[in-house]
Amino acid sequence: MKKNIIYTLLFLLCSFSFSNAQTADDKKQITLAVTDILNGFQTKNGDLMNQYINPTYGVGVLFKSSGDLGFVLNEDVNFSMPLGYIQKAWNIKNQFPIQFEAAPAYDSGNKKWKKEGLSVQFNSNAVNDYADKFLEQYSIKDQEIFKINTDPKNVVCVTLAENTKEKAPINGLRFFMTKIDTKWFLTLIDVTEYDAE
């Protein structure tokens, strides 16, 4: 009996160590990518961001218009072209260190984040939650960009929660990264907290 308990503990310990090794590599990749993506938004440098966009899938933008959820797919980020709803997110400050924790909540009534900071949340199911909210006639779940995000283990939600003193339609930025093969890619930019109209 004692042998079984010891073997079980050893197995769990080894599994935990292996899981941490994977997470450490993921954290390293994600930290570099998040830094570059946010710097790309700050400096309006699409090339800096586009190295993290998979050419097969592109990058999607989730937004709301008149209360309805909308979606547009772009091949890449090009700041010389009109990017619609993304444009409001260009004025980020990006002054917080990365915290690997759950994304903070947004108070849409007061248009403020309940907690400021830069969070990276592993195992995010938010993309699936958004896909469930689209009207059925849009067949969003059939879009490749949503199919690659169905497994939460391969998705991280990055939230830069910034509250500005002036009246601004956008405070910070939220986006999703997806692990495809062994690399993390920017797959969706989420500006759904902010109604475009």
PDB file of N, CA and C in Angstrom, residues 19-91:
ATOM      1  N   SER A  19       4.890  19.546 -16.646  1.00  0.00           N
ATOM      2  CA  SER A  19       3.922  20.602 -16.964  1.00  0.00           C
ATOM      3  C   SER A  19       4.528  21.985 -16.745  1.00  0.00           C
ATOM      4  N   ASN A  20       5.317  22.144 -15.681  1.00  0.00           N
ATOM      5  CA  ASN A  20       5.956  23.433 -15.418  1.00  0.00           C
ATOM      6  C   ASN A  20       6.988  23.770 -16.483  1.00  0.00           C
ATOM      7  N   ALA A  21       7.706  22.750 -17.000  1.00  0.00           N
ATOM      8  CA  ALA A  21       8.697  23.003 -18.041  1.00  0.00           C
ATOM      9  C   ALA A  21       8.003  23.535 -19.291  1.00  0.00           C
ATOM     10  N   GLN A  22       6.888  22.945 -19.666  1.00  0.00           N
ATOM     11  CA  GLN A  22       6.135  23.433 -20.810  1.00  0.00           C
ATOM     12  C   GLN A  22       5.651  24.858 -20.550  1.00  0.00           C
ATOM     13  N   THR A  23       5.122  25.096 -19.403  1.00  0.00           N
ATOM     14  CA  THR A  23       4.593  26.407 -19.072  1.00  0.00           C
ATOM     15  C   THR A  23       5.696  27.459 -19.066  1.00  0.00           C
ATOM     16  N   ALA A  24       6.879  27.100 -18.597  1.00  0.00           N
ATOM     17  CA  ALA A  24       7.992  28.047 -18.580  1.00  0.00           C
ATOM     18  C   ALA A  24       8.357  28.463 -20.004  1.00  0.00           C
ATOM     19  N   ASP A  25       8.396  27.515 -20.929  1.00  0.00           N
ATOM     20  CA  ASP A  25       8.690  27.841 -22.325  1.00  0.00           C
ATOM     21  C   ASP A  25       7.566  28.684 -22.922  1.00  0.00           C
ATOM     22  N   ASP A  26       6.325  28.308 -22.626  1.00  0.00           N
ATOM     23  CA  ASP A  26       5.182  29.085 -23.119  1.00  0.00           C
ATOM     24  C   ASP A  26       5.228  30.509 -22.577  1.00  0.00           C
ATOM     25  N   LYS A  27       5.529  30.649 -21.288  1.00  0.00           N
ATOM     26  CA  LYS A  27       5.601  31.983 -20.680  1.00  0.00           C
ATOM     27  C   LYS A  27       6.671  32.837 -21.353  1.00  0.00           C
ATOM     28  N   LYS A  28       7.797  32.217 -21.673  1.00  0.00           N
ATOM     29  CA  LYS A  28       8.882  32.944 -22.325  1.00  0.00           C
ATOM     30  C   LYS A  28       8.437  33.433 -23.703  1.00  0.00           C
ATOM     31  N   GLN A  29       7.843  32.535 -24.504  1.00  0.00           N
ATOM     32  CA  GLN A  29       7.365  32.910 -25.846  1.00  0.00           C
ATOM     33  C   GLN A  29       6.284  33.992 -25.767  1.00  0.00           C
ATOM     34  N   ILE A  30       5.346  33.789 -24.858  1.00  0.00           N
ATOM     35  CA  ILE A  30       4.223  34.715 -24.744  1.00  0.00           C
ATOM     36  C   ILE A  30       4.691  36.084 -24.258  1.00  0.00           C
ATOM     37  N   THR A  31       5.608  36.114 -23.312  1.00  0.00           N
ATOM     38  CA  THR A  31       6.122  37.385 -22.805  1.00  0.00           C
ATOM     39  C   THR A  31       6.740  38.207 -23.932  1.00  0.00           C
ATOM     40  N   LEU A  32       7.555  37.575 -24.756  1.00  0.00           N
ATOM     41  CA  LEU A  32       8.175  38.269 -25.889  1.00  0.00           C
ATOM     42  C   LEU A  32       7.110  38.745 -26.879  1.00  0.00           C
ATOM     43  N   ALA A  33       6.162  37.866 -27.203  1.00  0.00           N
ATOM     44  CA  ALA A  33       5.110  38.215 -28.168  1.00  0.00           C
ATOM     45  C   ALA A  33       4.225  39.350 -27.656  1.00  0.00           C
ATOM     46  N   VAL A  34       3.809  39.278 -26.405  1.00  0.00           N
ATOM     47  CA  VAL A  34       2.940  40.318 -25.831  1.00  0.00           C
ATOM     48  C   VAL A  34       3.659  41.662 -25.838  1.00  0.00           C
ATOM     49  N   THR A  35       4.926  41.659 -25.471  1.00  0.00           N
ATOM     50  CA  THR A  35       5.714  42.901 -25.475  1.00  0.00           C
ATOM     51  C   THR A  35       5.772  43.501 -26.881  1.00  0.00           C
ATOM     52  N   ASP A  36       6.062  42.664 -27.876  1.00  0.00           N
ATOM     53  CA  ASP A  36       6.143  43.152 -29.258  1.00  0.00           C
ATOM     54  C   ASP A  36       4.789  43.629 -29.772  1.00  0.00           C
ATOM     55  N   ILE A  37       3.734  42.889 -29.494  1.00  0.00           N
ATOM     56  CA  ILE A  37       2.395  43.253 -29.983  1.00  0.00           C
ATOM     57  C   ILE A  37       1.949  44.583 -29.382  1.00  0.00           C
ATOM     58  N   LEU A  38       2.130  44.755 -28.081  1.00  0.00           N
ATOM     59  CA  LEU A  38       1.741  46.019 -27.450  1.00  0.00           C
ATOM     60  C   LEU A  38       2.606  47.176 -27.943  1.00  0.00           C
ATOM     61  N   ASN A  39       3.909  46.932 -28.125  1.00  0.00           N
ATOM     62  CA  ASN A  39       4.775  47.972 -28.692  1.00  0.00           C
ATOM     63  C   ASN A  39       4.345  48.317 -30.110  1.00  0.00           C
ATOM     64  N   GLY A  40       3.905  47.309 -30.858  1.00  0.00           N
ATOM     65  CA  GLY A  40       3.400  47.544 -32.212  1.00  0.00           C
ATOM     66  C   GLY A  40       2.194  48.461 -32.219  1.00  0.00           C
ATOM     67  N   PHE A  41       1.272  48.251 -31.266  1.00  0.00           N
ATOM     68  CA  PHE A  41       0.120  49.146 -31.157  1.00  0.00           C
ATOM     69  C   PHE A  41       0.546  50.554 -30.761  1.00  0.00           C
ATOM     70  N   GLN A  42       1.465  50.647 -29.809  1.00  0.00           N
ATOM     71  CA  GLN A  42       1.907  51.971 -29.345  1.00  0.00           C
ATOM     72  C   GLN A  42       2.593  52.771 -30.442  1.00  0.00           C
ATOM     73  N   THR A  43       3.437  52.108 -31.204  1.00  0.00           N
ATOM     74  CA  THR A  43       4.232  52.809 -32.216  1.00  0.00           C
ATOM     75  C   THR A  43       3.628  52.705 -33.612  1.00  0.00           C
ATOM     76  N   LYS A  44       2.482  52.035 -33.708  1.00  0.00           N
ATOM     77  CA  LYS A  44       1.805  51.812 -34.989  1.00  0.00           C
ATOM     78  C   LYS A  44       2.733  51.123 -35.990  1.00  0.00           C
ATOM     79  N   ASN A  45       3.397  50.086 -35.498  1.00  0.00           N
ATOM     80  CA  ASN A  45       4.342  49.303 -36.287  1.00  0.00           C
ATOM     81  C   ASN A  45       3.725  47.936 -36.577  1.00  0.00           C
ATOM     82  N   GLY A  46       3.089  47.831 -37.741  1.00  0.00           N
ATOM     83  CA  GLY A  46       2.439  46.577 -38.121  1.00  0.00           C
ATOM     84  C   GLY A  46       3.411  45.434 -38.284  1.00  0.00           C
ATOM     85  N   ASP A  47       4.635  45.717 -38.781  1.00  0.00           N
ATOM     86  CA  ASP A  47       5.621  44.653 -38.981  1.00  0.00           C
ATOM     87  C   ASP A  47       5.968  43.962 -37.666  1.00  0.00           C
ATOM     88  N   LEU A  48       6.056  44.744 -36.599  1.00  0.00           N
ATOM     89  CA  LEU A  48       6.364  44.186 -35.286  1.00  0.00           C
ATOM     90  C   LEU A  48       5.283  43.205 -34.846  1.00  0.00           C
ATOM     91  N   MET A  49       4.027  43.520 -35.174  1.00  0.00           N
ATOM     92  CA  MET A  49       2.904  42.657 -34.798  1.00  0.00           C
ATOM     93  C   MET A  49       2.730  41.484 -35.760  1.00  0.00           C
ATOM     94  N   ASN A  50       2.955  41.737 -37.041  1.00  0.00           N
ATOM     95  CA  ASN A  50       2.652  40.730 -38.060  1.00  0.00           C
ATOM     96  C   ASN A  50       3.524  39.486 -37.991  1.00  0.00           C
ATOM     97  N   GLN A  51       4.673  39.582 -37.318  1.00  0.00           N
ATOM     98  CA  GLN A  51       5.494  38.381 -37.140  1.00  0.00           C
ATOM     99  C   GLN A  51       4.787  37.353 -36.252  1.00  0.00           C
ATOM    100  N   TYR A  52       3.739  37.798 -35.556  1.00  0.00           N
ATOM    101  CA  TYR A  52       2.974  36.896 -34.689  1.00  0.00           C
ATOM    102  C   TYR A  52       1.617  36.530 -35.285  1.00  0.00           C
ATOM    103  N   ILE A  53       1.403  36.853 -36.557  1.00  0.00           N
ATOM    104  CA  ILE A  53       0.148  36.489 -37.213  1.00  0.00           C
ATOM    105  C   ILE A  53       0.421  35.338 -38.165  1.00  0.00           C
ATOM    106  N   ASN A  54      -0.311  34.261 -38.009  1.00  0.00           N
ATOM    107  CA  ASN A  54      -0.151  33.090 -38.858  1.00  0.00           C
ATOM    108  C   ASN A  54      -0.713  33.401 -40.243  1.00  0.00           C
ATOM    109  N   PRO A  55       0.079  33.234 -41.308  1.00  0.00           N
ATOM    110  CA  PRO A  55      -0.389  33.591 -42.650  1.00  0.00           C
ATOM    111  C   PRO A  55      -1.571  32.747 -43.129  1.00  0.00           C
ATOM    112  N   THR A  56      -1.743  31.571 -42.581  1.00  0.00           N
ATOM    113  CA  THR A  56      -2.871  30.716 -42.966  1.00  0.00           C
ATOM    114  C   THR A  56      -4.180  31.225 -42.385  1.00  0.00           C
ATOM    115  N   TYR A  57      -4.151  31.721 -41.146  1.00  0.00           N
ATOM    116  CA  TYR A  57      -5.386  32.075 -40.440  1.00  0.00           C
ATOM    117  C   TYR A  57      -5.666  33.571 -40.361  1.00  0.00           C
ATOM    118  N   GLY A  58      -4.644  34.419 -40.429  1.00  0.00           N
ATOM    119  CA  GLY A  58      -4.855  35.852 -40.296  1.00  0.00           C
ATOM    120  C   GLY A  58      -5.166  36.242 -38.864  1.00  0.00           C
ATOM    121  N   VAL A  59      -5.752  37.427 -38.708  1.00  0.00           N
ATOM    122  CA  VAL A  59      -6.121  37.920 -37.377  1.00  0.00           C
ATOM    123  C   VAL A  59      -7.552  38.451 -37.444  1.00  0.00           C
ATOM    124  N   GLY A  60      -8.374  38.034 -36.501  1.00  0.00           N
ATOM    125  CA  GLY A  60      -9.763  38.470 -36.454  1.00  0.00           C
ATOM    126  C   GLY A  60      -9.959  39.588 -35.446  1.00  0.00           C
ATOM    127  N   VAL A  61     -10.978  40.392 -35.670  1.00  0.00           N
ATOM    128  CA  VAL A  61     -11.338  41.458 -34.735  1.00  0.00           C
ATOM    129  C   VAL A  61     -12.780  41.229 -34.301  1.00  0.00           C
ATOM    130  N   LEU A  62     -12.979  41.108 -32.996  1.00  0.00           N
ATOM    131  CA  LEU A  62     -14.309  40.976 -32.415  1.00  0.00           C
ATOM    132  C   LEU A  62     -14.755  42.350 -31.938  1.00  0.00           C
ATOM    133  N   PHE A  63     -15.983  42.763 -32.293  1.00  0.00           N
ATOM    134  CA  PHE A  63     -16.476  44.081 -31.903  1.00  0.00           C
ATOM    135  C   PHE A  63     -17.983  44.011 -31.693  1.00  0.00           C
ATOM    136  N   LYS A  64     -18.534  45.069 -31.149  1.00  0.00           N
ATOM    137  CA  LYS A  64     -19.984  45.193 -31.012  1.00  0.00           C
ATOM    138  C   LYS A  64     -20.446  46.421 -31.774  1.00  0.00           C
ATOM    139  N   SER A  65     -21.583  46.283 -32.433  1.00  0.00           N
ATOM    140  CA  SER A  65     -22.199  47.401 -33.123  1.00  0.00           C
ATOM    141  C   SER A  65     -23.696  47.343 -32.835  1.00  0.00           C
ATOM    142  N   SER A  66     -24.208  48.386 -32.212  1.00  0.00           N
ATOM    143  CA  SER A  66     -25.619  48.427 -31.791  1.00  0.00           C
ATOM    144  C   SER A  66     -25.987  47.225 -30.931  1.00  0.00           C
ATOM    145  N   GLY A  67     -25.044  46.796 -30.113  1.00  0.00           N
ATOM    146  CA  GLY A  67     -25.301  45.699 -29.189  1.00  0.00           C
ATOM    147  C   GLY A  67     -25.086  44.307 -29.764  1.00  0.00           C
ATOM    148  N   ASP A  68     -24.938  44.185 -31.087  1.00  0.00           N
ATOM    149  CA  ASP A  68     -24.710  42.878 -31.715  1.00  0.00           C
ATOM    150  C   ASP A  68     -23.220  42.602 -31.848  1.00  0.00           C
ATOM    151  N   LEU A  69     -22.856  41.343 -31.705  1.00  0.00           N
ATOM    152  CA  LEU A  69     -21.474  40.934 -31.830  1.00  0.00           C
ATOM    153  C   LEU A  69     -21.102  40.863 -33.303  1.00  0.00           C
ATOM    154  N   GLY A  70     -19.960  41.437 -33.656  1.00  0.00           N
ATOM    155  CA  GLY A  70     -19.485  41.419 -35.024  1.00  0.00           C
ATOM    156  C   GLY A  70     -18.078  40.871 -35.105  1.00  0.00           C
ATOM    157  N   PHE A  71     -17.658  40.551 -36.327  1.00  0.00           N
ATOM    158  CA  PHE A  71     -16.355  39.938 -36.534  1.00  0.00           C
ATOM    159  C   PHE A  71     -15.863  40.289 -37.930  1.00  0.00           C
ATOM    160  N   VAL A  72     -14.597  40.640 -38.046  1.00  0.00           N
ATOM    161  CA  VAL A  72     -13.968  40.863 -39.342  1.00  0.00           C
ATOM    162  C   VAL A  72     -12.602  40.174 -39.323  1.00  0.00           C
ATOM    163  N   LEU A  73     -12.216  39.594 -40.452  1.00  0.00           N
ATOM    164  CA  LEU A  73     -10.946  38.880 -40.553  1.00  0.00           C
ATOM    165  C   LEU A  73      -9.994  39.675 -41.443  1.00  0.00           C
ATOM    166  N   ASN A  74      -8.780  39.900 -40.952  1.00  0.00           N
ATOM    167  CA  ASN A  74      -7.740  40.604 -41.710  1.00  0.00           C
ATOM    168  C   ASN A  74      -6.576  39.652 -41.958  1.00  0.00           C
ATOM    169  N   GLU A  75      -5.876  39.861 -43.075  1.00  0.00           N
ATOM    170  CA  GLU A  75      -4.686  39.056 -43.347  1.00  0.00           C
ATOM    171  C   GLU A  75      -3.564  39.417 -42.385  1.00  0.00           C
ATOM    172  N   ASP A  76      -3.495  40.703 -42.042  1.00  0.00           N
ATOM    173  CA  ASP A  76      -2.444  41.180 -41.147  1.00  0.00           C
ATOM    174  C   ASP A  76      -2.893  42.510 -40.556  1.00  0.00           C
ATOM    175  N   VAL A  77      -1.991  43.140 -39.817  1.00  0.00           N
ATOM    176  CA  VAL A  77      -2.258  44.471 -39.279  1.00  0.00           C
ATOM    177  C   VAL A  77      -1.457  45.463 -40.101  1.00  0.00           C
ATOM    178  N   ASN A  78      -2.153  46.412 -40.716  1.00  0.00           N
ATOM    179  CA  ASN A  78      -1.519  47.433 -41.547  1.00  0.00           C
ATOM    180  C   ASN A  78      -2.062  48.776 -41.090  1.00  0.00           C
ATOM    181  N   PHE A  79      -1.242  49.548 -40.399  1.00  0.00           N
ATOM    182  CA  PHE A  79      -1.705  50.804 -39.816  1.00  0.00           C
ATOM    183  C   PHE A  79      -1.936  51.901 -40.849  1.00  0.00           C
ATOM    184  N   SER A  80      -1.515  51.679 -42.105  1.00  0.00           N
ATOM    185  CA  SER A  80      -1.800  52.674 -43.140  1.00  0.00           C
ATOM    186  C   SER A  80      -3.180  52.450 -43.765  1.00  0.00           C
ATOM    187  N   MET A  81      -3.805  51.334 -43.440  1.00  0.00           N
ATOM    188  CA  MET A  81      -5.145  51.033 -43.945  1.00  0.00           C
ATOM    189  C   MET A  81      -6.157  51.255 -42.822  1.00  0.00           C
ATOM    190  N   PRO A  82      -7.404  51.602 -43.173  1.00  0.00           N
ATOM    191  CA  PRO A  82      -8.409  51.743 -42.109  1.00  0.00           C
ATOM    192  C   PRO A  82      -8.704  50.385 -41.484  1.00  0.00           C
ATOM    193  N   LEU A  83      -8.553  50.307 -40.190  1.00  0.00           N
ATOM    194  CA  LEU A  83      -8.789  49.051 -39.479  1.00  0.00           C
ATOM    195  C   LEU A  83     -10.058  49.106 -38.634  1.00  0.00           C
ATOM    196  N   GLY A  84     -10.876  50.098 -38.897  1.00  0.00           N
ATOM    197  CA  GLY A  84     -12.168  50.173 -38.224  1.00  0.00           C
ATOM    198  C   GLY A  84     -12.049  50.218 -36.721  1.00  0.00           C
ATOM    199  N   TYR A  85     -12.618  49.214 -36.077  1.00  0.00           N
ATOM    200  CA  TYR A  85     -12.746  49.190 -34.627  1.00  0.00           C
ATOM    201  C   TYR A  85     -11.403  49.124 -33.909  1.00  0.00           C
ATOM    202  N   ILE A  86     -10.368  48.603 -34.558  1.00  0.00           N
ATOM    203  CA  ILE A  86      -9.051  48.532 -33.912  1.00  0.00           C
ATOM    204  C   ILE A  86      -8.504  49.927 -33.659  1.00  0.00           C
ATOM    205  N   GLN A  87      -8.809  50.872 -34.527  1.00  0.00           N
ATOM    206  CA  GLN A  87      -8.203  52.199 -34.450  1.00  0.00           C
ATOM    207  C   GLN A  87      -8.363  52.828 -33.069  1.00  0.00           C
ATOM    208  N   LYS A  88      -9.466  52.555 -32.404  1.00  0.00           N
ATOM    209  CA  LYS A  88      -9.695  53.141 -31.083  1.00  0.00           C
ATOM    210  C   LYS A  88      -8.710  52.623 -30.035  1.00  0.00           C
ATOM    211  N   ALA A  89      -8.096  51.488 -30.281  1.00  0.00           N
ATOM    212  CA  ALA A  89      -7.193  50.887 -29.299  1.00  0.00           C
ATOM    213  C   ALA A  89      -5.747  51.324 -29.478  1.00  0.00           C
ATOM    214  N   TRP A  90      -5.469  52.235 -30.419  1.00  0.00           N
ATOM    215  CA  TRP A  90      -4.086  52.598 -30.695  1.00  0.00           C
ATOM    216  C   TRP A  90      -3.433  53.402 -29.596  1.00  0.00           C
ATOM    217  N   ASN A  91      -4.178  54.081 -28.755  1.00  0.00           N
ATOM    218  CA  ASN A  91      -3.597  55.010 -27.785  1.00  0.00           C
ATOM    219  C   ASN A  91      -3.362  54.375 -26.418  1.00  0.00           C
TER     220      ASN A  91
END
